[in-house]
Coordinates of C-alpha atoms in Angstrom, one line a residue:
M1 CA 6.9 -39.5 11.9
Q2 CA 3.9 -40.5 9.9
L3 CA 0.8 -38.3 10.6
K4 CA -2.5 -37.8 8.9
G5 CA -3.4 -34.3 7.7
A6 CA -5.9 -33.9 10.5
D7 CA -3.3 -34.7 13.1
I8 CA -0.9 -32.2 11.5
L9 CA -3.6 -29.6 11.6
L10 CA -4.2 -30.0 15.4
R11 CA -0.5 -30.0 16.1
C12 CA -0.1 -26.8 14.1
L13 CA -3.0 -25.2 16.1
Q14 CA -1.2 -26.1 19.3
E15 CA 2.0 -24.5 18.0
E16 CA 0.0 -21.3 17.4
G17 CA -1.2 -21.3 21.0
V18 CA -4.8 -22.3 20.3
D19 CA -6.5 -23.7 23.3
T20 CA -10.2 -23.4 22.2
V21 CA -12.0 -24.0 18.9
F22 CA -15.7 -23.5 18.1
G23 CA -17.3 -25.8 15.7
Y24 CA -20.0 -28.0 14.3
P25 CA -19.2 -31.4 12.8
G26 CA -20.2 -32.9 9.4
G27 CA -19.1 -35.5 6.9
A28 CA -16.3 -33.6 5.2
V29 CA -14.6 -32.8 8.6
L30 CA -14.9 -36.2 10.2
P31 CA -11.1 -36.8 10.0
I32 CA -10.6 -33.6 12.0
Y33 CA -13.2 -34.5 14.6
D34 CA -11.8 -37.9 15.0
A35 CA -8.4 -36.3 15.8
L36 CA -10.1 -33.8 18.1
F37 CA -11.6 -36.7 20.1
E38 CA -8.3 -37.2 22.0
S39 CA -6.9 -33.7 21.6
S40 CA -6.1 -31.3 24.5
I41 CA -7.7 -28.5 22.5
R42 CA -11.1 -27.6 23.9
H43 CA -13.9 -27.8 21.4
I44 CA -17.1 -25.8 22.0
L45 CA -20.1 -27.4 20.1
A46 CA -22.5 -24.6 19.0
R47 CA -25.9 -25.3 17.5
H48 CA -25.5 -23.5 14.2
E49 CA -22.5 -22.5 12.2
Q50 CA -23.4 -18.8 12.3
G51 CA -23.2 -19.2 16.1
V52 CA -19.8 -20.9 15.6
A53 CA -18.4 -17.9 13.7
H54 CA -19.8 -15.3 16.1
A55 CA -18.5 -17.2 19.1
A56 CA -15.0 -17.3 17.7
D57 CA -15.3 -13.6 16.9
G58 CA -16.4 -12.8 20.5
Y59 CA -13.5 -14.9 21.9
A60 CA -11.1 -12.9 19.7
R61 CA -12.5 -9.5 20.7
A62 CA -12.5 -10.3 24.4
T63 CA -9.1 -11.9 24.6
G64 CA -7.1 -10.3 21.8
K65 CA -6.2 -13.8 20.4
V66 CA -7.1 -15.2 17.0
G67 CA -10.5 -16.9 17.1
V68 CA -10.7 -20.3 15.5
C69 CA -13.8 -22.1 14.1
I70 CA -14.6 -25.3 12.1
A71 CA -17.5 -26.1 9.9
T72 CA -18.2 -28.9 7.4
S73 CA -18.4 -28.4 3.6
G74 CA -21.3 -27.0 1.6
P75 CA -24.1 -25.6 3.9
G76 CA -21.8 -25.8 6.9
A77 CA -19.3 -23.5 5.3
T78 CA -21.9 -21.1 3.8
N79 CA -23.5 -20.8 7.2
L80 CA -20.2 -19.2 8.4
V81 CA -20.4 -16.5 5.8
T82 CA -22.3 -13.9 7.8
G83 CA -19.9 -14.4 10.7
I84 CA -16.9 -14.1 8.4
A85 CA -18.3 -10.9 6.9
T86 CA -19.0 -9.5 10.4
A87 CA -15.4 -10.1 11.4
N88 CA -14.1 -8.7 8.2
M89 CA -15.9 -5.4 8.5
D90 CA -14.7 -5.0 12.1
S91 CA -11.1 -6.2 11.5
I92 CA -11.3 -9.2 13.8
P93 CA -8.7 -11.9 13.5
L94 CA -10.3 -15.3 12.8
V95 CA -9.1 -18.5 11.1
C96 CA -12.0 -20.5 9.8
F97 CA -11.4 -24.1 8.8
T98 CA -14.0 -25.5 6.4
G99 CA -14.3 -29.1 5.2
Q100 CA -14.4 -29.8 1.5
V101 CA -15.2 -32.8 -0.7
G102 CA -12.3 -34.9 -1.7
T103 CA -10.0 -33.4 -4.3
P104 CA -11.1 -35.7 -7.2
L105 CA -14.7 -34.5 -6.7
I106 CA -14.0 -30.7 -6.6
G107 CA -15.8 -28.9 -9.4
R108 CA -18.2 -31.9 -10.1
D109 CA -21.1 -30.7 -8.0
A110 CA -20.6 -33.4 -5.5
F111 CA -22.8 -33.8 -2.4
Q112 CA -22.4 -30.9 -0.1
E113 CA -19.8 -29.2 -2.3
A114 CA -19.6 -25.4 -2.3
D115 CA -16.8 -23.1 -3.7
I116 CA -16.2 -21.5 -0.3
T117 CA -13.0 -19.9 -1.3
G118 CA -14.8 -18.2 -4.2
I119 CA -17.7 -17.3 -2.0
T120 CA -15.6 -15.7 0.7
L121 CA -13.0 -14.0 -1.5
P122 CA -14.6 -10.5 -1.0
I123 CA -15.1 -10.9 2.8
T124 CA -11.8 -12.3 3.9
K125 CA -8.3 -11.0 4.3
H126 CA -7.1 -14.1 2.5
N127 CA -8.3 -17.7 1.9
Y128 CA -6.8 -21.0 0.9
L129 CA -7.8 -24.3 -0.7
V130 CA -5.3 -26.9 0.5
E131 CA -4.8 -29.5 -2.2
R132 CA -1.9 -31.4 -0.7
T133 CA -1.3 -32.8 2.8
E134 CA 2.3 -31.6 2.5
D135 CA 0.9 -28.0 2.5
V136 CA -1.2 -28.2 5.6
A137 CA 1.4 -27.0 8.1
R138 CA 2.7 -24.1 6.0
T139 CA -0.9 -23.0 5.2
V140 CA -2.0 -23.0 8.9
K141 CA 1.1 -21.0 9.9
E142 CA 0.5 -18.5 7.1
A143 CA -3.2 -18.2 8.0
F144 CA -2.5 -17.2 11.6
Y145 CA 0.2 -14.9 10.5
I146 CA -2.0 -13.1 8.1
A147 CA -5.0 -13.0 10.4
R148 CA -3.1 -11.3 13.3
T149 CA -0.7 -9.0 11.6
N150 CA -1.2 -5.5 10.0
R151 CA -4.9 -4.8 10.0
P152 CA -6.4 -8.0 11.5
G153 CA -9.0 -9.9 9.7
P154 CA -10.5 -13.4 8.9
V155 CA -8.8 -16.1 6.9
V156 CA -10.5 -19.1 5.5
V157 CA -8.7 -22.4 5.0
D158 CA -10.6 -25.0 3.0
L159 CA -9.6 -28.6 3.7
P160 CA -10.6 -31.4 1.4
K161 CA -11.5 -34.7 3.2
D162 CA -8.8 -36.8 1.5
V163 CA -6.1 -34.2 2.3
M164 CA -7.0 -34.6 6.0
E165 CA -7.1 -38.5 5.8
R166 CA -3.8 -38.9 3.9
S167 CA -0.6 -39.7 6.0
I168 CA 2.8 -38.1 5.3
D169 CA 6.2 -37.8 7.0
Y170 CA 5.9 -34.8 9.3
K171 CA 8.5 -32.9 11.3
A172 CA 7.4 -30.2 13.6
G173 CA 8.8 -26.7 13.0
D174 CA 9.5 -27.2 9.3
A175 CA 6.8 -24.8 8.1
E176 CA 7.9 -21.2 7.4
V177 CA 6.0 -18.1 6.4
N178 CA 7.2 -16.8 3.0
L179 CA 4.5 -14.6 1.5
R180 CA 5.5 -12.7 -1.6
G181 CA 4.0 -9.2 -1.5
Y182 CA 2.8 -9.4 2.1
R183 CA 4.9 -7.3 4.4
V184 CA 4.2 -6.6 8.1
M185 CA 4.1 -2.9 8.7
K186 CA 7.0 -1.9 11.0
G187 CA 7.8 1.6 12.2
Y188 CA 6.3 4.9 11.0
N189 CA 7.4 8.1 9.4
S190 CA 9.2 10.1 12.1
G191 CA 8.7 13.4 10.2
Q192 CA 5.0 12.9 10.2
V193 CA 5.0 12.2 13.9
I194 CA 7.0 15.5 14.5
A195 CA 4.4 17.3 12.3
A196 CA 1.6 15.9 14.3
V197 CA 3.2 16.9 17.6
D198 CA 3.6 20.5 16.3
L199 CA -0.1 20.6 15.4
I200 CA -1.1 19.3 18.9
K201 CA 1.1 21.9 20.6
N202 CA -0.5 24.7 18.7
A203 CA -4.1 23.6 18.8
K204 CA -6.7 25.5 20.8
R205 CA -9.7 23.2 20.3
P206 CA -8.3 19.7 19.8
V207 CA -10.4 16.5 19.9
I208 CA -9.2 12.9 19.8
Y209 CA -11.4 10.6 17.7
A210 CA -10.7 7.0 18.6
G211 CA -11.8 3.9 16.9
G212 CA -11.5 0.1 16.8
G213 CA -7.9 0.3 15.8
V214 CA -7.0 1.6 19.3
I215 CA -8.6 -1.5 20.8
S216 CA -7.1 -4.0 18.4
S217 CA -3.6 -2.6 18.8
D218 CA -4.0 -2.6 22.6
A219 CA -3.3 1.2 22.6
A220 CA -5.9 2.3 25.1
G221 CA -3.2 3.1 27.6
E222 CA -1.3 5.3 25.2
L223 CA -4.4 7.1 24.1
R224 CA -5.4 7.8 27.7
E225 CA -1.9 9.1 28.3
L226 CA -2.1 11.5 25.3
A227 CA -5.5 12.7 26.4
Q228 CA -4.5 13.3 30.0
K229 CA -1.1 14.9 29.1
R230 CA -2.7 17.6 27.0
K231 CA -6.3 17.6 28.5
I232 CA -7.7 16.7 25.1
P233 CA -11.4 15.6 25.0
V234 CA -12.0 12.2 23.5
T235 CA -14.9 10.9 21.4
T236 CA -15.1 7.3 20.3
T237 CA -16.7 5.3 17.6
L238 CA -18.9 2.3 18.4
M239 CA -15.8 0.1 18.0
G240 CA -13.7 2.3 20.1
M241 CA -15.7 2.0 23.3
G242 CA -13.5 1.4 26.3
A243 CA -10.5 3.2 24.9
I244 CA -11.1 5.9 27.6
P245 CA -13.2 5.3 30.8
G246 CA -16.8 6.2 30.4
N247 CA -16.7 8.2 33.6
S248 CA -13.6 10.3 32.6
Y249 CA -14.0 14.0 32.5
L250 CA -12.4 14.0 29.1
N251 CA -14.8 11.4 27.6
L252 CA -17.4 12.9 25.2
G253 CA -19.0 9.6 24.5
M254 CA -19.8 8.3 21.1
L255 CA -20.0 10.6 18.0
G256 CA -22.0 10.2 14.9
M257 CA -25.6 9.3 14.1
H258 CA -26.6 8.4 17.6
G259 CA -23.7 10.1 19.4
T260 CA -24.0 12.7 22.1
R261 CA -24.8 16.3 21.0
Y262 CA -21.6 17.6 22.7
A263 CA -19.4 15.1 20.9
N264 CA -20.8 16.1 17.6
Y265 CA -20.7 19.8 18.4
A266 CA -17.1 19.4 19.5
I267 CA -16.2 17.9 16.1
G268 CA -17.9 20.8 14.4
E269 CA -15.9 23.4 16.4
A270 CA -12.6 21.6 16.7
D271 CA -9.4 23.1 15.1
L272 CA -7.6 19.8 15.3
L273 CA -8.8 16.3 15.0
I274 CA -6.5 13.4 16.1
A275 CA -8.1 10.4 14.4
A276 CA -6.6 7.1 15.7
G277 CA -7.6 3.7 14.3
V278 CA -10.7 4.9 12.5
R279 CA -12.1 4.8 9.0
F280 CA -14.4 7.8 8.9
D281 CA -17.5 5.7 8.0
D282 CA -20.8 7.3 7.1
R283 CA -22.5 6.6 10.4
V284 CA -19.8 8.8 12.1
T285 CA -19.3 11.6 9.6
G286 CA -22.9 12.3 8.4
K287 CA -22.7 14.6 5.5
I288 CA -19.0 14.4 4.6
E289 CA -18.7 18.0 3.4
T290 CA -19.7 19.4 6.8
F291 CA -17.6 17.0 8.9
A292 CA -15.0 18.8 11.1
P293 CA -15.1 21.9 8.8
H294 CA -12.5 23.9 10.8
A295 CA -10.1 21.1 11.8
R296 CA -6.7 20.1 10.7
V297 CA -6.7 16.3 10.6
I298 CA -4.1 13.9 11.9
H299 CA -4.9 10.3 10.9
I300 CA -3.1 7.3 12.4
D301 CA -3.9 3.9 10.9
I302 CA -2.2 0.6 10.1
D303 CA -4.0 0.5 6.8
A304 CA -2.8 3.0 4.3
A305 CA -5.9 2.5 2.2
E306 CA -8.1 4.1 4.9
I307 CA -6.1 7.3 5.0
G308 CA -7.6 9.9 2.8
K309 CA -10.3 7.5 1.6
N310 CA -13.3 9.5 3.0
V311 CA -11.8 12.7 4.5
D312 CA -8.8 14.8 3.4
V313 CA -5.9 14.5 5.9
D314 CA -3.2 17.0 6.8
V315 CA -0.8 14.6 8.6
P316 CA -1.2 11.0 7.5
I317 CA 0.7 8.5 9.7
V318 CA 0.7 4.8 8.6
G319 CA 1.7 2.5 11.4
Q320 CA 0.6 0.6 14.5
V321 CA -1.6 2.9 16.5
K322 CA 0.2 1.9 19.8
E323 CA 3.7 2.6 18.4
V324 CA 2.7 5.9 16.9
L325 CA 0.9 7.2 20.0
Q326 CA 4.0 6.1 22.1
A327 CA 6.2 8.2 19.8
I328 CA 3.8 11.2 20.0
N329 CA 3.6 11.0 23.8
Q330 CA 7.4 10.9 24.1
R331 CA 7.6 14.3 22.4
L332 CA 4.9 16.0 24.4
E333 CA 5.1 17.4 27.8
A334 CA 2.1 17.5 30.2
V335 CA 0.4 20.9 30.3
E336 CA -2.7 22.5 31.7
Q337 CA -4.5 24.3 28.9
Y338 CA -7.6 24.5 26.7
W339 CA -9.6 25.8 29.6
E340 CA -11.8 27.9 27.3
W341 CA -12.4 24.9 25.1
H342 CA -13.4 22.8 28.2
Q343 CA -15.7 25.6 29.3
T344 CA -17.5 25.4 26.0
I345 CA -17.8 21.7 26.1
D346 CA -19.0 21.8 29.8
R347 CA -21.8 24.2 28.7
W348 CA -22.9 21.8 25.9
K349 CA -22.8 18.9 28.4
E350 CA -25.0 20.8 30.8
E351 CA -27.4 22.0 28.1
F352 CA -27.7 18.8 26.1
P353 CA -27.2 15.7 28.3
L354 CA -28.4 12.3 27.3
R355 CA -32.0 12.1 28.5
Y356 CA -35.2 10.0 28.2
G357 CA -38.7 9.9 29.4
S358 CA -39.6 8.8 32.9
S359 CA -40.5 5.2 33.8
C360 CA -44.0 6.0 34.9
E361 CA -47.5 4.4 34.7
G362 CA -45.9 1.0 34.9
R363 CA -43.7 1.3 31.8
I364 CA -40.0 0.5 31.8
M365 CA -37.8 2.8 29.8
P366 CA -35.1 0.7 28.0
Q367 CA -32.4 3.3 28.8
S368 CA -33.0 2.8 32.5
V369 CA -32.2 -0.9 32.1
I370 CA -28.8 -0.1 30.7
E371 CA -28.2 2.4 33.6
K372 CA -29.2 -0.2 36.1
I373 CA -26.8 -2.8 34.6
C374 CA -24.0 -0.2 34.7
D375 CA -24.7 0.7 38.3
L376 CA -24.6 -3.0 39.4
T377 CA -21.5 -3.9 37.4
Q378 CA -19.6 -0.6 37.8
G379 CA -18.1 -1.2 34.3
D380 CA -16.5 -4.4 35.4
A381 CA -18.3 -6.7 32.9
I382 CA -18.2 -7.6 29.2
I383 CA -21.2 -6.2 27.4
T384 CA -22.2 -7.7 24.0
T385 CA -25.2 -6.5 22.0
E386 CA -27.4 -7.5 19.2
V387 CA -28.1 -4.8 16.6
G388 CA -30.5 -1.9 16.6
Q389 CA -31.9 0.2 19.4
N390 CA -30.6 -2.1 22.1
Q391 CA -27.1 -1.6 20.6
M392 CA -27.3 2.2 20.6
W393 CA -28.8 2.4 24.1
A394 CA -25.9 0.2 25.4
A395 CA -23.4 2.5 23.7
Q396 CA -25.0 5.6 25.0
Y397 CA -25.8 4.7 28.6
Y398 CA -23.2 2.1 29.8
K399 CA -20.0 3.6 31.1
F400 CA -17.2 1.3 29.8
K401 CA -14.1 1.3 31.9
H402 CA -11.9 -1.1 30.0
A403 CA -10.9 -2.0 26.5
R404 CA -12.2 -5.3 25.0
T405 CA -15.4 -5.1 27.1
F406 CA -17.8 -3.9 24.5
L407 CA -18.5 -6.5 21.8
T408 CA -20.8 -5.5 19.0
S409 CA -21.2 -5.8 15.2
G410 CA -20.3 -2.3 14.1
G411 CA -19.6 -2.3 10.3
L412 CA -22.0 -5.0 9.1
G413 CA -24.7 -4.6 11.8
T414 CA -25.5 -8.3 12.2
M415 CA -28.6 -9.2 14.0
G416 CA -28.0 -12.3 16.1
Y417 CA -24.4 -11.5 16.8
G418 CA -24.5 -10.7 20.5
F419 CA -25.5 -13.9 22.1
P420 CA -23.0 -16.3 20.4
A421 CA -20.4 -13.6 20.8
A422 CA -21.2 -13.6 24.5
I423 CA -20.5 -17.3 24.6
G424 CA -17.1 -16.8 23.0
A425 CA -16.3 -14.0 25.4
K426 CA -17.3 -16.0 28.5
I427 CA -15.1 -18.9 27.3
G428 CA -12.2 -16.5 26.8
R429 CA -12.8 -14.3 29.9
P430 CA -14.5 -16.5 32.6
D431 CA -13.4 -14.0 35.2
L432 CA -15.9 -11.3 34.1
P433 CA -19.7 -11.2 34.0
V434 CA -20.9 -11.3 30.4
I435 CA -24.2 -9.6 29.6
D436 CA -25.9 -9.7 26.2
I437 CA -28.2 -6.6 25.7
A438 CA -30.7 -7.8 23.1
G439 CA -33.8 -6.9 21.3
D440 CA -36.7 -9.3 21.0
G441 CA -36.1 -9.4 17.2
S442 CA -32.3 -10.0 17.2
I443 CA -32.3 -12.6 20.0
Q444 CA -34.4 -14.9 17.9
M445 CA -31.8 -15.0 15.2
N446 CA -29.5 -17.3 17.2
I447 CA -31.5 -18.2 20.3
Q448 CA -30.7 -21.9 19.7
E449 CA -27.3 -21.2 21.3
L450 CA -29.0 -21.4 24.7
A451 CA -28.3 -25.1 24.4
T452 CA -24.6 -24.3 24.0
A453 CA -24.6 -22.0 27.0
V454 CA -26.4 -24.6 29.1
Q455 CA -24.2 -27.5 28.0
Y456 CA -21.0 -25.7 29.0
R457 CA -22.5 -24.2 32.2
L458 CA -21.9 -20.6 31.1
P459 CA -23.6 -18.0 33.4
I460 CA -24.3 -15.5 30.6
I461 CA -27.1 -13.0 31.2
I462 CA -29.3 -12.2 28.2
C463 CA -31.3 -9.0 28.8
I464 CA -34.1 -8.8 26.2
L465 CA -35.4 -5.3 25.8
N466 CA -38.8 -6.5 24.7
N467 CA -40.8 -3.9 22.9
Q468 CA -42.5 -6.3 20.5
F469 CA -41.1 -4.3 17.5
L470 CA -38.2 -4.4 15.2
G471 CA -37.4 -1.3 17.1
M472 CA -34.9 0.6 15.0
V473 CA -36.7 -0.1 11.7
R474 CA -39.9 1.0 13.4
Q475 CA -38.2 4.2 14.5
W476 CA -37.1 5.0 10.9
Q477 CA -40.6 4.2 9.6
G478 CA -42.0 6.6 12.2
L479 CA -39.5 9.4 11.3
F480 CA -39.1 9.1 7.6
Y481 CA -42.0 7.0 6.2
G482 CA -45.0 8.7 7.7
G483 CA -45.5 6.3 10.6
R484 CA -46.4 3.4 8.3
Y485 CA -45.2 0.5 10.4
S486 CA -44.8 -2.0 7.6
Y487 CA -44.1 -5.5 9.0
T488 CA -42.2 -4.4 12.0
D489 CA -44.7 -5.4 14.7
I490 CA -43.5 -8.7 16.1
S491 CA -45.9 -9.0 19.0
H492 CA -46.6 -12.6 18.0
Q493 CA -43.5 -14.1 19.7
P494 CA -42.6 -17.0 22.1
D495 CA -42.8 -16.9 25.8
F496 CA -39.1 -16.2 26.4
V497 CA -39.2 -17.4 30.0
K498 CA -40.7 -20.7 29.1
L499 CA -38.3 -21.0 26.2
A500 CA -35.3 -20.4 28.5
E501 CA -36.6 -23.0 30.9
A502 CA -37.1 -25.5 28.1
Y503 CA -33.4 -25.2 27.2
G504 CA -32.5 -25.6 30.9
A505 CA -31.7 -21.9 31.5
V506 CA -33.2 -19.6 34.0
G507 CA -36.1 -17.4 32.8
I508 CA -37.2 -14.2 34.6
R509 CA -39.9 -11.8 33.4
V510 CA -39.7 -8.1 34.4
T511 CA -42.8 -6.0 33.9
R512 CA -42.3 -3.2 36.4
E513 CA -39.4 -0.8 37.1
E514 CA -39.3 -1.8 40.8
E515 CA -38.6 -5.4 39.8
L516 CA -35.6 -4.6 37.7
G517 CA -32.9 -4.3 40.3
A518 CA -33.7 -7.6 42.1
A519 CA -34.0 -9.5 38.8
L520 CA -30.6 -8.3 37.6
Q521 CA -29.0 -9.1 41.0
Q522 CA -30.5 -12.6 40.9
A523 CA -29.0 -13.0 37.4
L524 CA -25.6 -11.8 38.5
R525 CA -25.6 -14.3 41.3
E526 CA -26.1 -17.3 39.0
T527 CA -22.9 -19.3 38.6
D528 CA -23.5 -22.1 36.2
R529 CA -26.5 -21.4 34.0
P530 CA -27.5 -18.7 31.6
V531 CA -30.3 -16.4 32.6
V532 CA -32.8 -14.9 30.2
L533 CA -34.4 -11.6 31.5
D534 CA -37.5 -10.8 29.4
I535 CA -37.9 -7.1 30.2
L536 CA -41.1 -5.6 28.9
V537 CA -40.1 -2.0 27.9
E538 CA -41.9 1.0 26.5
R539 CA -42.9 -0.1 23.0
E540 CA -42.2 3.1 21.1
A541 CA -39.2 4.4 22.9
D542 CA -36.7 5.9 20.4
V543 CA -33.0 6.3 20.3
Y544 CA -32.1 10.0 20.5
P545 CA -30.3 12.1 19.7
M546 CA -30.2 11.2 16.0
V547 CA -28.6 12.7 12.9
P548 CA -30.9 12.0 9.9
P549 CA -29.2 9.9 7.2
G550 CA -27.1 12.2 5.0
G551 CA -27.4 15.1 7.5
S552 CA -24.9 17.2 9.2
L553 CA -23.6 16.3 12.7
S554 CA -24.6 19.8 13.8
H555 CA -28.3 19.2 13.1
M556 CA -29.6 16.4 15.4
L557 CA -33.1 15.2 16.2
G558 CA -34.2 14.9 19.8
G559 CA -31.9 14.8 22.8
D560 CA -32.9 18.3 24.0
E561 CA -36.6 17.4 24.5
I562 CA -38.5 14.1 24.8

């Protein structure tokens, strides 16, 4: 059968189970878009290529599938870079197809040419430049295989225009994956599992420290089983939210720079740390020399390079988090113990709860907005965030019940991530409400995607915590730079209600605490349009508690007084 490269590409996508792609057309990808015109694959047209990448990322996080996006050559491809780097830092499986100038023009500075494989080499798991139509099917199969296996991550496939236009004889199913040097991790070291079980049985003050690897390996059920069997308190990273229900007695909340005091104190006093799917990043550990000083450490991760990279480990276990936790659980009986440890933690929870100032004198405290959203949704929603104070308040005050319901840029901290990610999440999970908790700074990074949400009739809720500042930067300037608010006042901003209406969305402004509940309920009732809630919050509310950069987790600012 004679098929063009573009037709082969779409057939291969269908073989991989792809039902949705996010993209933006251009000259170099015209053959692909011509093939898409009659394809059964759903194409979501974003309004900027950065939005394309973040939407594919949000789709992947919410569904557990590989996200797919398409952009043209040159500036189209380079506009994907921030989204690719975001996915790479958070280990999200993406396959990004970029157009390229025809093969005879490569390297000649042709119109809209960019060396996207060279540009993305440091921020992808792997990338390809396909120079022959005969290699399209094999390359696509390999790209998906690499993106979803072992530690997930983004793969870029660069497709010259003539490769997509050329016709060859094609037979479905001929492509095979044969990657020298790339082996999918299978199994684990049973001896290390036994050693881990012995440590767990003998521990008096254990803590589970769960990260994004628990979510990506669909191991939340196994982690909860371990916690409940041994009554072990659990603290999570930003990426591990939802691994244990937010209202569970065993949940300590988030640890690290803006974690709860009791989570950080528990790390400081623990005699055993069970680290699952984490990388011990600096925002979690604080001063590394003082992190978990009394604890033996079990570290479970699919990526051997992460084990021992930042923290010395007593029992390293390389393997899929889900499989390793299953093996540990099979060797552990359920017990009632650690009551002294729980008493200590209960005392910390009582003495140092998350708290904030009252919503008085007409002001709305941003934390109360998150609590109201949580009350109305009862944890049965997908929450995306932008980056900054809005992100930290969401992590602190929303009680996540399920895995894959908190979508945020953890490693890279990408402003403008949340809204396009919400679009991808809603496409992938139309059964759940999707709410983007945003700041008035971050939302303007990709606010053009309102057109996308309106076009596809997506009832996404965008809650703008509008303090007219670049809030987190302003907070750091107040704490560490003598209150010199250098270029963080953004009070000159658009009317977000009118802007929403201009795009065809619903716009609602909330200026008083008593208006908040009704506005959120109205937004949740909307069925076919996005809603923008412009919520005017206390301008100088800060995120507390906070570990100063480079400080110890045991020394936190705020949280005990406001």
